[in-house]
Amino acid sequence: MTSYLSWLFSPQEYMPHGMCFLWQPELIGLHVASDSAIALAYYSIPIALSYFVWKRTDLAFPSIFVLTSLFILACGTTHVMGVWTLWFPDYRLDGGIKAITALLSVGTAVAIWQVMPLALALPSTAQLERANQLLAGEIDQRQRAQAALGEANAELERRVAARTAELQDEVLRRRSTEATLRASEERWRSMFEASAVGIAVIDHQQHFVAANGAFQKMVGYTGEELQSLGPLDITHEEDRAGTQEMIENVRSGKRQDYPTEKRYHRKNGEVIWVRVSTARALDPRSPLPGIPAIIEDITERKKAEVAWHDAREALSRATRLTIMGELSASIAHEINQPLAAIITNGNACKRFLAISPPDLDEVKDGVVEIVRDGRRASEILSRIRALLKNTAPERVQVDVNDAIAEVLTLTRHELQRHGVSVQTDLHSNLPTILADRVQLQQVVLNLVLNGIDAMRTIADHSRILTVQSQLDDRGNIVVNVADSGVGLDPANRERIFDTFFTTKAEGMGMGLAISNSIIEAHHGRLWAEPGSPVGAVFAFSLPLAAEVGA
């Protein structure tokens, strides 16, 4: 044994591989580093495989992992010998290790090919998971089927028992329902007859099929007479088109309800105002199909509204007369200016005619000036007459800027007398609105005079009245009248539009209240807010002509 080992490790006449590399350090280092890294990797792989086999005791072919580990370990040893033989020519030992490696390689390859068919026949993890899922699904289905079958049996038993109980109670319920329906019919019938407002039902032929006593008394017809009449027969001629539209909309389902105010002709010819509220058509299968309606007599309310409207117009005219009285000096000044100019031009024309020969060109120019001043005086008188005349409100297309300009012209002398300068910022493309021109000018005139009055005691800064017209983001026309006066008292700000409330010593408290009423009648809004940095701003907004009702 000793002689064999001596033979195995005896270099004899061989030389180490380093001689072949001429002992070049970089070349030797390359081979040493490469073989060492390979050997370390080869030695670590068998350790990892052995650890895996140790932990996974359920492996199908553990011998294959063992043979592979030995083969890789032998391969790593051959690389270690590659490093060793660089300095020690133990080529016999190197050859023996390679022979062992060859045997292990061949054995491992043969063993792998032998178990290859068995390994390929093993199911994959995905196949096992799918098989498990199918098995679990089948078990779940069977369990659900069994549960459903049990529930079905229980449900069938419950239904049989419930149906038996229902059949036993059916007769009792029907008897109770019939009694309830009779009581309900009697109750509604008594309410129908005893109601203080008129109630009627209109059929599809537009005839009254039912009418309570209040409605019969309201129109003066009996129930039998009304059955041969319809809503159109007793409706005022001017309101029949709207009534027909109301009936058609409710009948077609376009409207579920339709409240409206219109006029009826009573049997004796008297005209009354009523408020009619119709509901959706009743089910055709009901005992009394048709369109139900509730009718209220609002004649007295309409008369009160007319009286209130007349009183407001009278009060508004009285206010305008009061304002005209306050502006008497301004009116006289505005009229005297064109009259004085007419007299001056007339005297000039007399002088030009008296010379020889007469200067006819100058006379012609003077006559033109006289005509112009006469028209100017006539326009002033027309504006004053319009503000003072006692006529019903008339809605026409009004240019707000023109109305404002006329008011400022009328108050020009009053503004000059109190040292107030006017600044205007009127929107150049302002559309017209549907309004009463006189009432609108009354509002602007009242706001301008209030602004002048608020600046009478101001001495420490300029008296400036700013009038502005514009369109807001909702398409409304907005007019602002701002002054640089004493401003608004916060304690009185919420009351300034109340009737008879005033902060003036000789005020009536009607100007702003009437102005607010006028703006509201035009579907607009009037408000006040503090000025910046001083004074107050009064503003009102009016919808465009297309959006305003008459």
mmCIF file of C-alpha atoms in Angstrom, residues 131-324:
data_model
loop_
_atom_site.group_PDB
_atom_site.id
_atom_site.type_symbol
_atom_site.label_atom_id
_atom_site.label_comp_id
_atom_site.label_asym_id
_atom_site.label_seq_id
_atom_site.Cartn_x
_atom_site.Cartn_y
_atom_site.Cartn_z
ATOM 1 C CA ALA A 131 -57.612 17.683 -9.906
ATOM 2 C CA ASN A 132 -58.011 18.903 -6.330
ATOM 3 C CA GLN A 133 -60.190 21.802 -7.489
ATOM 4 C CA LEU A 134 -62.415 19.503 -9.547
ATOM 5 C CA LEU A 135 -62.763 17.125 -6.628
ATOM 6 C CA ALA A 136 -63.571 19.984 -4.241
ATOM 7 C CA GLY A 137 -66.128 21.409 -6.730
ATOM 8 C CA GLU A 138 -67.825 18.056 -7.079
ATOM 9 C CA ILE A 139 -67.997 17.664 -3.307
ATOM 10 C CA ASP A 140 -69.411 21.215 -2.982
ATOM 11 C CA GLN A 141 -72.020 20.569 -5.666
ATOM 12 C CA ARG A 142 -73.140 17.390 -3.983
ATOM 13 C CA GLN A 143 -73.383 19.184 -0.643
ATOM 14 C CA ARG A 144 -75.410 22.040 -2.202
ATOM 15 C CA ALA A 145 -77.677 19.607 -3.980
ATOM 16 C CA GLN A 146 -78.335 17.790 -0.738
ATOM 17 C CA ALA A 147 -78.963 21.085 1.074
ATOM 18 C CA ALA A 148 -81.249 22.328 -1.725
ATOM 19 C CA LEU A 149 -83.184 19.112 -1.664
ATOM 20 C CA GLY A 150 -83.658 19.460 2.091
ATOM 21 C CA GLU A 151 -84.724 23.098 1.725
ATOM 22 C CA ALA A 152 -87.122 22.195 -1.087
ATOM 23 C CA ASN A 153 -88.756 19.578 1.052
ATOM 24 C CA ALA A 154 -89.021 21.992 3.967
ATOM 25 C CA GLU A 155 -90.340 24.776 1.684
ATOM 26 C CA LEU A 156 -92.930 22.460 0.187
ATOM 27 C CA GLU A 157 -94.143 21.482 3.608
ATOM 28 C CA ARG A 158 -94.230 25.144 4.678
ATOM 29 C CA ARG A 159 -96.180 26.202 1.572
ATOM 30 C CA VAL A 160 -98.694 23.459 2.023
ATOM 31 C CA ALA A 161 -99.241 24.567 5.601
ATOM 32 C CA ALA A 162 -99.340 28.284 4.655
ATOM 33 C CA ARG A 163 -101.715 27.726 1.758
ATOM 34 C CA THR A 164 -104.013 25.738 4.001
ATOM 35 C CA ALA A 165 -104.049 28.630 6.491
ATOM 36 C CA GLU A 166 -104.596 31.168 3.675
ATOM 37 C CA LEU A 167 -107.547 29.264 2.329
ATOM 38 C CA GLN A 168 -109.023 29.198 5.788
ATOM 39 C CA ASP A 169 -108.585 32.981 6.200
ATOM 40 C CA GLU A 170 -109.543 33.987 2.646
ATOM 41 C CA VAL A 171 -113.252 34.195 3.289
ATOM 42 C CA LEU A 172 -112.719 36.249 6.448
ATOM 43 C CA ARG A 173 -110.399 38.696 4.655
ATOM 44 C CA ARG A 174 -112.767 39.187 1.757
ATOM 45 C CA ARG A 175 -115.632 39.918 4.081
ATOM 46 C CA SER A 176 -113.466 42.407 6.012
ATOM 47 C CA THR A 177 -112.261 44.093 2.775
ATOM 48 C CA GLU A 178 -115.789 44.502 1.477
ATOM 49 C CA ALA A 179 -116.846 46.112 4.750
ATOM 50 C CA THR A 180 -113.811 48.443 4.642
ATOM 51 C CA LEU A 181 -114.526 49.456 1.048
ATOM 52 C CA ARG A 182 -118.122 50.252 1.865
ATOM 53 C CA ALA A 183 -117.035 52.356 4.847
ATOM 54 C CA SER A 184 -114.367 54.135 2.744
ATOM 55 C CA GLU A 185 -116.858 54.859 -0.028
ATOM 56 C CA GLU A 186 -119.301 56.312 2.467
ATOM 57 C CA ARG A 187 -116.560 58.398 4.074
ATOM 58 C CA TRP A 188 -115.331 59.841 0.774
ATOM 59 C CA ARG A 189 -118.888 60.410 -0.390
ATOM 60 C CA SER A 190 -119.637 62.426 2.743
ATOM 61 C CA MET A 191 -116.413 64.432 2.309
ATOM 62 C CA PHE A 192 -117.291 65.003 -1.373
ATOM 63 C CA GLU A 193 -120.723 66.349 -0.529
ATOM 64 C CA ALA A 194 -119.707 68.334 2.572
ATOM 65 C CA SER A 195 -116.599 69.993 1.090
ATOM 66 C CA ALA A 196 -116.624 73.796 1.164
ATOM 67 C CA VAL A 197 -114.771 73.939 -2.172
ATOM 68 C CA GLY A 198 -116.123 72.707 -5.469
ATOM 69 C CA ILE A 199 -115.209 69.168 -6.562
ATOM 70 C CA ALA A 200 -116.053 67.739 -9.982
ATOM 71 C CA VAL A 201 -115.089 64.803 -12.178
ATOM 72 C CA ILE A 202 -114.804 65.209 -15.972
ATOM 73 C CA ASP A 203 -115.200 62.157 -18.221
ATOM 74 C CA HIS A 204 -113.442 61.445 -21.525
ATOM 75 C CA GLN A 205 -116.231 63.175 -23.440
ATOM 76 C CA GLN A 206 -115.442 66.344 -21.446
ATOM 77 C CA HIS A 207 -118.702 66.324 -19.467
ATOM 78 C CA PHE A 208 -119.234 66.645 -15.736
ATOM 79 C CA VAL A 209 -120.107 63.156 -14.497
ATOM 80 C CA ALA A 210 -120.082 64.214 -10.836
ATOM 81 C CA ALA A 211 -120.216 67.571 -9.045
ATOM 82 C CA ASN A 212 -120.656 68.287 -5.350
ATOM 83 C CA GLY A 213 -123.049 70.813 -3.865
ATOM 84 C CA ALA A 214 -120.388 73.527 -3.434
ATOM 85 C CA PHE A 215 -119.582 73.469 -7.157
ATOM 86 C CA GLN A 216 -123.253 73.463 -8.126
ATOM 87 C CA LYS A 217 -123.837 76.505 -5.907
ATOM 88 C CA MET A 218 -120.733 78.190 -7.312
ATOM 89 C CA VAL A 219 -121.855 77.992 -10.970
ATOM 90 C CA GLY A 220 -125.628 78.018 -10.372
ATOM 91 C CA TYR A 221 -126.352 74.754 -12.206
ATOM 92 C CA THR A 222 -127.882 71.584 -10.747
ATOM 93 C CA GLY A 223 -126.099 68.257 -10.869
ATOM 94 C CA GLU A 224 -128.394 67.019 -13.669
ATOM 95 C CA GLU A 225 -127.747 70.173 -15.730
ATOM 96 C CA LEU A 226 -123.996 69.853 -15.310
ATOM 97 C CA GLN A 227 -124.052 66.297 -16.699
ATOM 98 C CA SER A 228 -124.999 67.759 -20.091
ATOM 99 C CA LEU A 229 -122.288 70.432 -19.830
ATOM 100 C CA GLY A 230 -118.507 70.404 -19.795
ATOM 101 C CA PRO A 231 -115.753 72.740 -18.576
ATOM 102 C CA LEU A 232 -115.533 74.477 -21.967
ATOM 103 C CA ASP A 233 -119.276 75.272 -21.919
ATOM 104 C CA ILE A 234 -119.089 77.373 -18.739
ATOM 105 C CA THR A 235 -115.558 78.788 -19.244
ATOM 106 C CA HIS A 236 -115.123 82.409 -20.350
ATOM 107 C CA GLU A 237 -114.432 82.692 -24.076
ATOM 108 C CA GLU A 238 -110.936 84.121 -23.570
ATOM 109 C CA ASP A 239 -109.931 81.214 -21.307
ATOM 110 C CA ARG A 240 -111.242 78.276 -23.354
ATOM 111 C CA ALA A 241 -108.023 77.616 -25.259
ATOM 112 C CA GLY A 242 -106.068 77.280 -22.012
ATOM 113 C CA THR A 243 -108.763 74.998 -20.560
ATOM 114 C CA GLN A 244 -108.636 72.709 -23.592
ATOM 115 C CA GLU A 245 -104.852 72.524 -23.334
ATOM 116 C CA MET A 246 -105.105 71.699 -19.617
ATOM 117 C CA ILE A 247 -107.544 68.816 -20.238
ATOM 118 C CA GLU A 248 -105.445 67.368 -23.069
ATOM 119 C CA ASN A 249 -102.203 67.528 -21.067
ATOM 120 C CA VAL A 250 -103.726 65.806 -18.037
ATOM 121 C CA ARG A 251 -105.503 63.176 -20.127
ATOM 122 C CA SER A 252 -102.324 62.317 -22.093
ATOM 123 C CA GLY A 253 -100.238 62.091 -18.925
ATOM 124 C CA LYS A 254 -98.036 65.020 -19.971
ATOM 125 C CA ARG A 255 -98.891 66.727 -16.681
ATOM 126 C CA GLN A 256 -99.788 64.969 -13.431
ATOM 127 C CA ASP A 257 -101.498 68.077 -12.082
ATOM 128 C CA TYR A 258 -102.435 71.430 -13.547
ATOM 129 C CA PRO A 259 -103.402 74.391 -11.330
ATOM 130 C CA THR A 260 -104.705 77.423 -13.189
ATOM 131 C CA GLU A 261 -106.815 80.532 -12.681
ATOM 132 C CA LYS A 262 -109.600 81.374 -15.116
ATOM 133 C CA ARG A 263 -113.165 82.726 -15.401
ATOM 134 C CA TYR A 264 -116.516 80.909 -15.410
ATOM 135 C CA HIS A 265 -119.921 82.045 -16.649
ATOM 136 C CA ARG A 266 -122.544 81.300 -14.006
ATOM 137 C CA LYS A 267 -126.001 80.224 -15.124
ATOM 138 C CA ASN A 268 -127.301 83.797 -14.604
ATOM 139 C CA GLY A 269 -124.538 85.218 -16.843
ATOM 140 C CA GLU A 270 -122.387 86.551 -14.011
ATOM 141 C CA VAL A 271 -118.606 86.108 -14.486
ATOM 142 C CA ILE A 272 -116.643 84.691 -11.563
ATOM 143 C CA TRP A 273 -112.933 83.966 -11.098
ATOM 144 C CA VAL A 274 -111.955 80.422 -10.039
ATOM 145 C CA ARG A 275 -108.800 78.501 -9.298
ATOM 146 C CA VAL A 276 -108.950 75.011 -10.821
ATOM 147 C CA SER A 277 -106.565 72.254 -9.698
ATOM 148 C CA THR A 278 -106.769 69.104 -11.805
ATOM 149 C CA ALA A 279 -105.112 65.809 -10.929
ATOM 150 C CA ARG A 280 -104.061 62.895 -13.116
ATOM 151 C CA ALA A 281 -106.854 60.918 -14.763
ATOM 152 C CA LEU A 282 -108.438 58.179 -12.646
ATOM 153 C CA ASP A 283 -107.959 54.517 -13.558
ATOM 154 C CA PRO A 284 -110.487 53.556 -16.292
ATOM 155 C CA ARG A 285 -111.353 50.464 -14.216
ATOM 156 C CA SER A 286 -112.468 52.617 -11.263
ATOM 157 C CA PRO A 287 -116.222 53.012 -10.598
ATOM 158 C CA LEU A 288 -116.083 56.666 -11.705
ATOM 159 C CA PRO A 289 -113.246 57.127 -14.257
ATOM 160 C CA GLY A 290 -112.249 60.589 -15.468
ATOM 161 C CA ILE A 291 -110.288 63.688 -14.431
ATOM 162 C CA PRO A 292 -110.963 64.999 -10.901
ATOM 163 C CA ALA A 293 -110.751 68.729 -10.256
ATOM 164 C CA ILE A 294 -110.958 71.016 -7.234
ATOM 165 C CA ILE A 295 -112.468 74.432 -7.926
ATOM 166 C CA GLU A 296 -112.153 77.452 -5.595
ATOM 167 C CA ASP A 297 -114.080 80.705 -6.029
ATOM 168 C CA ILE A 298 -111.427 83.471 -5.960
ATOM 169 C CA THR A 299 -113.620 86.291 -7.248
ATOM 170 C CA GLU A 300 -113.275 88.350 -4.050
ATOM 171 C CA ARG A 301 -109.522 87.850 -4.054
ATOM 172 C CA LYS A 302 -109.323 89.038 -7.654
ATOM 173 C CA LYS A 303 -111.385 92.117 -6.788
ATOM 174 C CA ALA A 304 -109.020 92.795 -3.879
ATOM 175 C CA GLU A 305 -106.033 92.430 -6.204
ATOM 176 C CA VAL A 306 -107.557 94.909 -8.666
ATOM 177 C CA ALA A 307 -108.268 97.328 -5.826
ATOM 178 C CA TRP A 308 -104.736 96.931 -4.513
ATOM 179 C CA HIS A 309 -103.330 97.465 -7.985
ATOM 180 C CA ASP A 310 -105.429 100.623 -8.467
ATOM 181 C CA ALA A 311 -104.368 101.915 -5.037
ATOM 182 C CA ARG A 312 -100.721 101.248 -5.821
ATOM 183 C CA GLU A 313 -101.020 103.063 -9.146
ATOM 184 C CA ALA A 314 -102.677 106.020 -7.444
ATOM 185 C CA LEU A 315 -99.974 106.107 -4.787
ATOM 186 C CA SER A 316 -97.283 105.763 -7.443
ATOM 187 C CA ARG A 317 -98.763 108.717 -9.364
ATOM 188 C CA ALA A 318 -98.946 110.747 -6.149
ATOM 189 C CA THR A 319 -95.296 109.991 -5.551
ATOM 190 C CA ARG A 320 -94.449 111.101 -9.071
ATOM 191 C CA LEU A 321 -96.373 114.334 -8.493
ATOM 192 C CA THR A 322 -94.400 114.891 -5.277
ATOM 193 C CA ILE A 323 -91.141 114.300 -7.123
ATOM 194 C CA MET A 324 -92.198 116.682 -9.880
#
